Amino acid sequence: MKKLHLLLAFLTFGLFISCSKEENNSGGSAIQSITITANPSEAYVGDNIQFTVKGNNNVDVTGTAVIYVNAAPIVNNFFTTTAAGTLSVYAVYQVSSTVSLTSPTIQIPVTQGINFNKRVLIEDYTGTWCQFCPRVSYSISQVRAQTNDAVVVAIHRSSGSAIDPYNFSAASVLESMIGLNGYPTGMINRKTDWTYPENNNIAQVVNLTNGTNPRIGLAMTNSVNSANGNVTVQVNVKFGKNFSGLKLVVYALEDNLLYNQTNSTSFYGGVNPIVGFNHKDVLRAFLTTSILGDDIPGATTVNGVYTRTFVYNLGGAQAANIHFAAFVVDSAGNALNSRDALTNETQTFEVQ
């Protein structure tokens, strides 16, 4: 009988220990402390910060912890900054009805960054021989009817025996980059497909001129020397926050090129060919060393300005028909913001 009592006592004690551990257990070991981290750890006004809370056993308890920003609890683990300063952030995790854990407080500096007007880049891979290309040309005109914030580049290509007088052979590098598999193809901000049929998806492009403003601004100062036909193109890039891995691309474009356009669409009256079609924004040259972009060197930090100057010779073209497009791409090749300017134009940064 005595042995039986001892056995029952041992089992009861073991059950008590097991239940006690379970109350404080997450992921197989007791949580004795918690920490909170932020992404990003340094923010700009308007940034959305995500917080993560983990126990000392590396178990994520974000969903059940309460996060405090400047002593006020937030609804979930995201916080949008509204003013410059420093955020004091900590988390509280309830282990049991009587036990809670509080993380060490972290400090997040918030800087007043700079927002710039948001423009969308459209690169239209096209050809005068291409029977369905007028669809994208028409769609671009519809975009322009809704916004002035579209920068358009028409990249003409020949195809076999179908010769385009404006063929830009260097575009093969771009075609490889995007995996081009047919014409026409519209690309938005360099690497996003404009959904087919483009004329039914005008909003896809226009919407990219709205929303969160970019932290990259561009402004050009251009002047033409009528004596030698050289255009001096000065491109200025301003940074609204700290960046890395940026590249600059600069194009020379030509308007008012009249040439028949093959047409098997209902657009432009459905005539085939469209006689003397006005080809606009035709890519004639890239002024940067690479069509994929040249590295922007130095400190690309908030309030910094990078300036680079190019010279383009008109080569007999009318100065009034030439304009320039400049845009900045990130390390993945996506255009962050863009701008176009005439041969004789001085621009300022479009700060919002």
Short mmCIF file of C-alpha atoms in Angstrom, two decimals:
data_model
loop_
_atom_site.label_atom_id
_atom_site.label_comp_id
_atom_site.label_asym_id
_atom_site.label_seq_id
_atom_site.Cartn_x
_atom_site.Cartn_y
_atom_site.Cartn_z
CA MET A 1 0.00 0.00 0.00
CA LYS A 2 2.85 2.37 0.90
CA LYS A 3 4.45 1.69 -2.49
CA LEU A 4 1.15 2.40 -4.20
CA HIS A 5 0.86 5.77 -2.43
CA LEU A 6 4.41 6.68 -3.44
CA LEU A 7 3.68 5.73 -7.05
CA LEU A 8 0.52 7.87 -7.13
CA ALA A 9 2.41 10.79 -5.59
CA PHE A 10 5.17 10.47 -8.18
CA LEU A 11 2.68 10.38 -11.07
CA THR A 12 0.79 13.37 -9.67
CA PHE A 13 4.02 15.36 -9.29
CA GLY A 14 5.05 14.44 -12.86
CA LEU A 15 1.66 15.53 -14.20
CA PHE A 16 1.97 18.84 -12.31
CA ILE A 17 5.42 19.45 -13.72
CA SER A 18 4.21 18.58 -17.24
CA CYS A 19 1.23 20.96 -17.00
CA SER A 20 3.40 23.73 -15.58
CA LYS A 21 5.81 23.44 -18.47
CA GLU A 22 2.98 23.47 -20.98
CA GLU A 23 1.69 26.79 -19.66
CA ASN A 24 5.04 28.40 -20.39
CA ASN A 25 5.87 26.43 -23.49
CA SER A 26 5.95 27.43 -27.12
CA GLY A 27 7.82 25.31 -29.59
CA GLY A 28 9.03 22.81 -27.02
CA SER A 29 10.92 24.98 -24.50
CA ALA A 30 9.85 27.63 -22.03
CA ILE A 31 9.93 31.27 -23.19
CA GLN A 32 11.83 33.21 -20.58
CA SER A 33 12.37 36.44 -22.53
CA ILE A 34 11.33 38.15 -25.76
CA THR A 35 12.90 40.56 -28.22
CA ILE A 36 11.43 42.82 -30.89
CA THR A 37 12.97 43.79 -34.22
CA ALA A 38 11.90 46.28 -36.89
CA ASN A 39 12.12 46.27 -40.68
CA PRO A 40 13.39 48.78 -41.64
CA SER A 41 15.41 49.62 -38.55
CA GLU A 42 15.81 53.21 -39.79
CA ALA A 43 12.79 54.79 -41.46
CA TYR A 44 11.60 57.81 -43.39
CA VAL A 45 8.36 59.69 -42.88
CA GLY A 46 5.63 57.73 -44.65
CA ASP A 47 7.41 54.37 -44.42
CA ASN A 48 5.52 51.31 -43.22
CA ILE A 49 7.50 49.50 -40.50
CA GLN A 50 6.97 45.82 -39.74
CA PHE A 51 7.72 44.49 -36.26
CA THR A 52 8.59 40.91 -35.30
CA VAL A 53 8.53 39.51 -31.77
CA LYS A 54 10.40 36.32 -30.89
CA GLY A 55 11.03 34.34 -27.74
CA ASN A 56 14.45 33.33 -26.54
CA ASN A 57 13.70 29.92 -28.10
CA ASN A 58 13.39 31.71 -31.49
CA VAL A 59 9.66 31.04 -31.71
CA ASP A 60 7.72 33.83 -33.41
CA VAL A 61 5.05 35.16 -31.03
CA THR A 62 4.26 38.34 -32.98
CA GLY A 63 0.62 37.36 -33.44
CA THR A 64 -0.05 37.10 -29.70
CA ALA A 65 2.17 39.90 -28.44
CA VAL A 66 1.09 43.51 -27.91
CA ILE A 67 3.42 46.05 -29.50
CA TYR A 68 3.78 49.55 -28.12
CA VAL A 69 5.03 52.51 -30.16
CA ASN A 70 5.84 55.55 -28.02
CA ALA A 71 3.95 53.87 -25.15
CA ALA A 72 0.74 53.41 -27.20
CA PRO A 73 -0.38 49.92 -28.30
CA ILE A 74 -0.84 49.36 -32.03
CA VAL A 75 -3.49 47.12 -33.61
CA ASN A 76 -1.13 44.72 -35.42
CA ASN A 77 2.58 44.53 -36.14
CA PHE A 78 2.69 47.34 -38.74
CA PHE A 79 3.17 51.04 -38.13
CA THR A 80 3.22 53.91 -40.62
CA THR A 81 5.46 56.81 -39.68
CA THR A 82 3.94 60.29 -39.81
CA ALA A 83 6.63 62.57 -38.38
CA ALA A 84 10.40 62.82 -38.06
CA GLY A 85 11.92 61.90 -34.70
CA THR A 86 12.65 58.71 -32.80
CA LEU A 87 10.21 55.88 -32.12
CA SER A 88 10.50 53.94 -28.84
CA VAL A 89 9.12 50.45 -29.38
CA TYR A 90 8.67 47.45 -27.11
CA ALA A 91 6.45 44.37 -26.91
CA VAL A 92 4.58 42.57 -24.14
CA TYR A 93 3.88 38.85 -24.34
CA GLN A 94 1.43 37.19 -21.94
CA VAL A 95 2.88 33.84 -20.87
CA SER A 96 -0.03 32.95 -18.59
CA SER A 97 -2.84 34.70 -16.77
CA THR A 98 -0.36 35.88 -14.16
CA VAL A 99 2.94 36.07 -16.01
CA SER A 100 3.95 38.47 -18.81
CA LEU A 101 7.24 39.26 -20.49
CA THR A 102 8.36 42.67 -21.76
CA SER A 103 11.01 43.07 -24.45
CA PRO A 104 13.88 45.53 -24.29
CA THR A 105 12.94 48.86 -25.92
CA ILE A 106 14.36 49.57 -29.36
CA GLN A 107 14.85 53.03 -30.86
CA ILE A 108 13.97 53.69 -34.52
CA PRO A 109 15.16 56.98 -36.00
CA VAL A 110 12.69 58.51 -38.48
CA THR A 111 14.03 60.99 -41.05
CA GLN A 112 12.07 63.46 -43.13
CA GLY A 113 12.72 62.09 -46.63
CA ILE A 114 11.80 63.77 -49.92
CA ASN A 115 8.93 62.70 -52.15
CA PHE A 116 8.93 63.42 -55.87
CA ASN A 117 6.29 63.43 -58.57
CA LYS A 118 5.65 59.91 -59.80
CA ARG A 119 6.02 59.15 -63.51
CA VAL A 120 5.56 55.87 -65.33
CA LEU A 121 7.89 54.61 -68.07
CA ILE A 122 6.40 52.83 -71.09
CA GLU A 123 8.72 50.98 -73.48
CA ASP A 124 6.83 49.95 -76.61
CA TYR A 125 8.53 47.19 -78.63
CA THR A 126 7.12 47.79 -82.09
CA GLY A 127 7.69 47.83 -85.86
CA THR A 128 6.28 49.55 -88.92
CA TRP A 129 5.74 46.08 -90.40
CA CYS A 130 3.89 44.80 -87.32
CA GLN A 131 0.19 44.42 -88.09
CA PHE A 132 -0.99 44.48 -84.46
CA CYS A 133 1.38 47.17 -83.18
CA PRO A 134 -1.14 49.99 -83.75
CA ARG A 135 -3.04 48.53 -80.78
CA VAL A 136 -0.28 49.60 -78.38
CA SER A 137 0.21 52.94 -80.15
CA TYR A 138 -3.49 53.65 -79.70
CA SER A 139 -3.34 52.51 -76.05
CA ILE A 140 -0.46 54.91 -75.39
CA SER A 141 -2.56 57.76 -76.75
CA GLN A 142 -5.29 56.77 -74.30
CA VAL A 143 -2.81 56.82 -71.41
CA ARG A 144 -1.71 60.30 -72.43
CA ALA A 145 -5.31 61.43 -72.52
CA GLN A 146 -5.53 60.59 -68.80
CA THR A 147 -2.14 61.66 -67.47
CA ASN A 148 0.82 63.89 -68.26
CA ASP A 149 3.07 61.67 -66.17
CA ALA A 150 3.90 59.01 -68.76
CA VAL A 151 7.36 58.82 -70.34
CA VAL A 152 7.10 56.88 -73.61
CA VAL A 153 9.82 55.15 -75.64
CA ALA A 154 9.03 53.44 -78.96
CA ILE A 155 11.64 50.75 -79.62
CA HIS A 156 11.45 49.85 -83.31
CA ARG A 157 12.75 46.52 -84.56
CA SER A 158 13.02 44.78 -87.90
CA SER A 159 12.04 41.13 -88.19
CA GLY A 160 13.69 38.95 -90.82
CA SER A 161 12.86 40.36 -94.23
CA ALA A 162 10.42 42.83 -92.66
CA ILE A 163 12.59 45.93 -92.46
CA ASP A 164 11.81 48.85 -90.18
CA PRO A 165 13.60 52.08 -91.19
CA TYR A 166 13.87 52.99 -87.50
CA ASN A 167 15.25 49.63 -86.38
CA PHE A 168 17.29 49.96 -83.19
CA SER A 169 19.58 46.94 -83.19
CA ALA A 170 21.04 47.61 -79.73
CA ALA A 171 17.61 46.82 -78.28
CA SER A 172 18.40 43.10 -78.53
CA VAL A 173 19.97 43.42 -75.06
CA LEU A 174 16.68 44.70 -73.69
CA GLU A 175 14.74 41.96 -75.47
CA SER A 176 16.92 39.35 -73.82
CA MET A 177 16.45 40.99 -70.43
CA ILE A 178 12.64 40.89 -70.61
CA GLY A 179 12.41 37.60 -72.51
CA LEU A 180 10.56 39.18 -75.44
CA ASN A 181 8.54 36.64 -77.40
CA GLY A 182 6.57 38.75 -79.86
CA TYR A 183 5.45 42.13 -81.14
CA PRO A 184 3.91 44.30 -80.01
CA THR A 185 5.04 44.16 -76.40
CA GLY A 186 4.47 46.95 -73.92
CA MET A 187 6.64 47.08 -70.81
CA ILE A 188 5.93 49.30 -67.83
CA ASN A 189 8.76 50.66 -65.69
CA ARG A 190 11.04 48.49 -67.79
CA LYS A 191 10.22 45.00 -66.43
CA THR A 192 6.44 44.82 -65.90
CA ASP A 193 4.26 43.47 -68.72
CA TRP A 194 1.47 45.73 -69.88
CA THR A 195 -1.38 43.24 -69.81
CA TYR A 196 -2.93 42.23 -73.15
CA PRO A 197 -5.05 43.69 -74.62
CA GLU A 198 -3.42 46.94 -73.65
CA ASN A 199 -6.36 49.08 -74.73
CA ASN A 200 -8.49 47.37 -72.06
CA ASN A 201 -5.83 47.91 -69.40
CA ILE A 202 -5.15 51.64 -69.54
CA ALA A 203 -5.69 51.84 -65.77
CA GLN A 204 -2.76 49.48 -65.18
CA VAL A 205 -0.44 52.19 -66.49
CA VAL A 206 -2.23 55.26 -65.17
CA ASN A 207 -2.44 53.78 -61.67
CA LEU A 208 1.36 53.66 -61.55
CA THR A 209 1.43 57.46 -61.58
CA ASN A 210 -0.56 57.47 -58.31
CA GLY A 211 0.01 56.06 -54.85
CA THR A 212 3.23 56.28 -52.88
CA ASN A 213 5.54 58.90 -54.33
CA PRO A 214 9.06 57.79 -55.26
CA ARG A 215 12.11 58.96 -53.34
CA ILE A 216 14.01 59.57 -56.60
CA GLY A 217 13.67 62.81 -58.55
CA LEU A 218 15.08 63.76 -61.97
CA ALA A 219 15.56 67.10 -63.69
CA MET A 220 17.31 67.90 -66.96
CA THR A 221 18.96 71.03 -68.30
CA ASN A 222 19.35 70.81 -72.08
CA SER A 223 20.70 73.27 -74.62
CA VAL A 224 21.37 72.99 -78.36
CA ASN A 225 24.29 74.54 -80.21
CA SER A 226 22.86 75.48 -83.60
CA ALA A 227 26.35 75.93 -85.04
CA ASN A 228 27.39 72.29 -84.73
CA GLY A 229 24.08 70.56 -83.94
CA ASN A 230 25.25 69.33 -80.55
CA VAL A 231 22.80 69.10 -77.68
CA THR A 232 24.25 69.26 -74.19
CA VAL A 233 22.12 67.11 -71.91
CA GLN A 234 22.65 67.53 -68.18
CA VAL A 235 20.81 64.98 -66.05
CA ASN A 236 20.38 65.64 -62.34
CA VAL A 237 19.20 62.95 -59.94
CA LYS A 238 18.17 63.78 -56.38
CA PHE A 239 17.77 61.22 -53.62
CA GLY A 240 14.89 61.44 -51.17
CA LYS A 241 16.34 58.70 -48.98
CA ASN A 242 19.49 56.57 -48.80
CA PHE A 243 19.92 54.26 -51.79
CA SER A 244 22.39 51.75 -53.17
CA GLY A 245 22.77 49.83 -56.42
CA LEU A 246 21.18 52.44 -58.68
CA LYS A 247 21.76 52.88 -62.43
CA LEU A 248 20.96 55.75 -64.79
CA VAL A 249 19.62 55.33 -68.34
CA VAL A 250 19.35 58.22 -70.82
CA TYR A 251 17.66 57.99 -74.24
CA ALA A 252 17.47 60.31 -77.25
CA LEU A 253 14.04 60.11 -78.90
CA GLU A 254 12.60 61.50 -82.14
CA ASP A 255 9.04 62.55 -83.05
CA ASN A 256 7.19 63.25 -86.29
CA LEU A 257 8.68 60.43 -88.32
CA LEU A 258 6.18 59.77 -91.11
CA TYR A 259 6.11 56.26 -92.53
CA ASN A 260 3.41 53.77 -93.52
CA GLN A 261 2.28 51.47 -90.71
CA THR A 262 0.91 47.98 -91.36
CA ASN A 263 -2.42 47.58 -89.57
CA SER A 264 -4.66 44.57 -88.96
CA THR A 265 -6.53 46.15 -86.05
CA SER A 266 -9.72 48.19 -85.90
CA PHE A 267 -7.79 51.18 -84.57
CA TYR A 268 -7.06 54.24 -86.70
CA GLY A 269 -10.11 53.49 -88.80
CA GLY A 270 -8.98 49.94 -89.50
CA VAL A 271 -7.19 51.00 -92.70
CA ASN A 272 -4.20 49.02 -93.93
CA PRO A 273 -1.67 50.39 -94.28
CA ILE A 274 -1.95 53.59 -92.30
CA VAL A 275 -0.35 55.90 -94.84
CA GLY A 276 2.13 58.41 -93.44
CA PHE A 277 1.62 57.28 -89.86
CA ASN A 278 3.22 59.69 -87.37
CA HIS A 279 5.74 57.66 -85.38
CA LYS A 280 6.57 59.37 -82.08
CA ASP A 281 9.07 58.82 -79.25
CA VAL A 282 11.24 56.67 -81.52
CA LEU A 283 14.43 55.51 -79.80
CA ARG A 284 17.43 56.87 -81.71
CA ALA A 285 20.29 56.50 -79.23
CA PHE A 286 21.16 55.74 -75.64
CA LEU A 287 23.57 58.25 -74.14
CA THR A 288 24.69 56.19 -71.16
CA THR A 289 27.47 53.69 -71.79
CA SER A 290 25.04 50.79 -71.41
CA ILE A 291 21.43 50.60 -72.51
CA LEU A 292 20.82 48.71 -69.26
CA GLY A 293 22.13 51.70 -67.30
CA ASP A 294 25.36 53.05 -65.83
CA ASP A 295 26.15 52.80 -62.14
CA ILE A 296 25.43 55.92 -60.11
CA PRO A 297 28.60 56.21 -58.02
CA GLY A 298 29.29 57.93 -54.74
CA ALA A 299 27.04 58.55 -51.77
CA THR A 300 23.42 58.17 -52.91
CA THR A 301 22.09 59.52 -49.62
CA VAL A 302 19.09 61.66 -48.72
CA ASN A 303 19.34 65.22 -50.11
CA GLY A 304 22.29 64.23 -52.31
CA VAL A 305 22.35 65.13 -56.02
CA TYR A 306 24.12 63.21 -58.78
CA THR A 307 24.83 65.08 -62.02
CA ARG A 308 26.04 63.75 -65.33
CA THR A 309 26.41 65.54 -68.66
CA PHE A 310 26.09 64.05 -72.15
CA VAL A 311 26.46 65.43 -75.68
CA TYR A 312 24.16 64.30 -78.49
CA ASN A 313 24.55 65.36 -82.10
CA LEU A 314 21.32 65.96 -83.98
CA GLY A 315 22.80 64.45 -87.15
CA GLY A 316 20.51 66.45 -89.39
CA ALA A 317 17.34 65.91 -87.32
CA GLN A 318 15.23 68.90 -86.41
CA ALA A 319 15.93 70.02 -82.85
CA ALA A 320 12.20 70.52 -82.31
CA ASN A 321 11.62 66.81 -83.01
CA ILE A 322 14.21 65.53 -80.54
CA HIS A 323 13.64 65.02 -76.83
CA PHE A 324 15.32 63.02 -74.10
CA ALA A 325 14.19 60.50 -71.53
CA ALA A 326 16.11 59.74 -68.35
CA PHE A 327 15.24 57.20 -65.69
CA VAL A 328 16.79 55.48 -62.70
CA VAL A 329 16.61 51.71 -62.22
CA ASP A 330 17.24 49.68 -59.09
CA SER A 331 19.52 46.66 -58.74
CA ALA A 332 16.79 44.42 -60.21
CA GLY A 333 16.42 46.65 -63.27
CA ASN A 334 13.04 48.17 -62.37
CA ALA A 335 12.56 51.86 -63.17
CA LEU A 336 11.99 53.84 -59.96
CA ASN A 337 11.18 57.14 -61.65
CA SER A 338 11.58 58.81 -65.04
CA ARG A 339 11.46 62.18 -66.78
CA ASP A 340 11.56 63.53 -70.33
CA ALA A 341 12.71 66.93 -71.60
CA LEU A 342 13.04 68.90 -74.83
CA THR A 343 16.32 69.93 -76.49
CA ASN A 344 16.10 73.44 -75.00
CA GLU A 345 14.57 72.99 -71.57
CA THR A 346 15.62 73.68 -67.99
CA GLN A 347 13.80 71.61 -65.39
CA THR A 348 13.61 71.71 -61.60
CA PHE A 349 12.99 68.77 -59.32
CA GLU A 350 9.30 67.92 -58.93
CA VAL A 351 9.21 67.82 -55.12
CA GLN A 352 5.84 66.84 -53.71
#
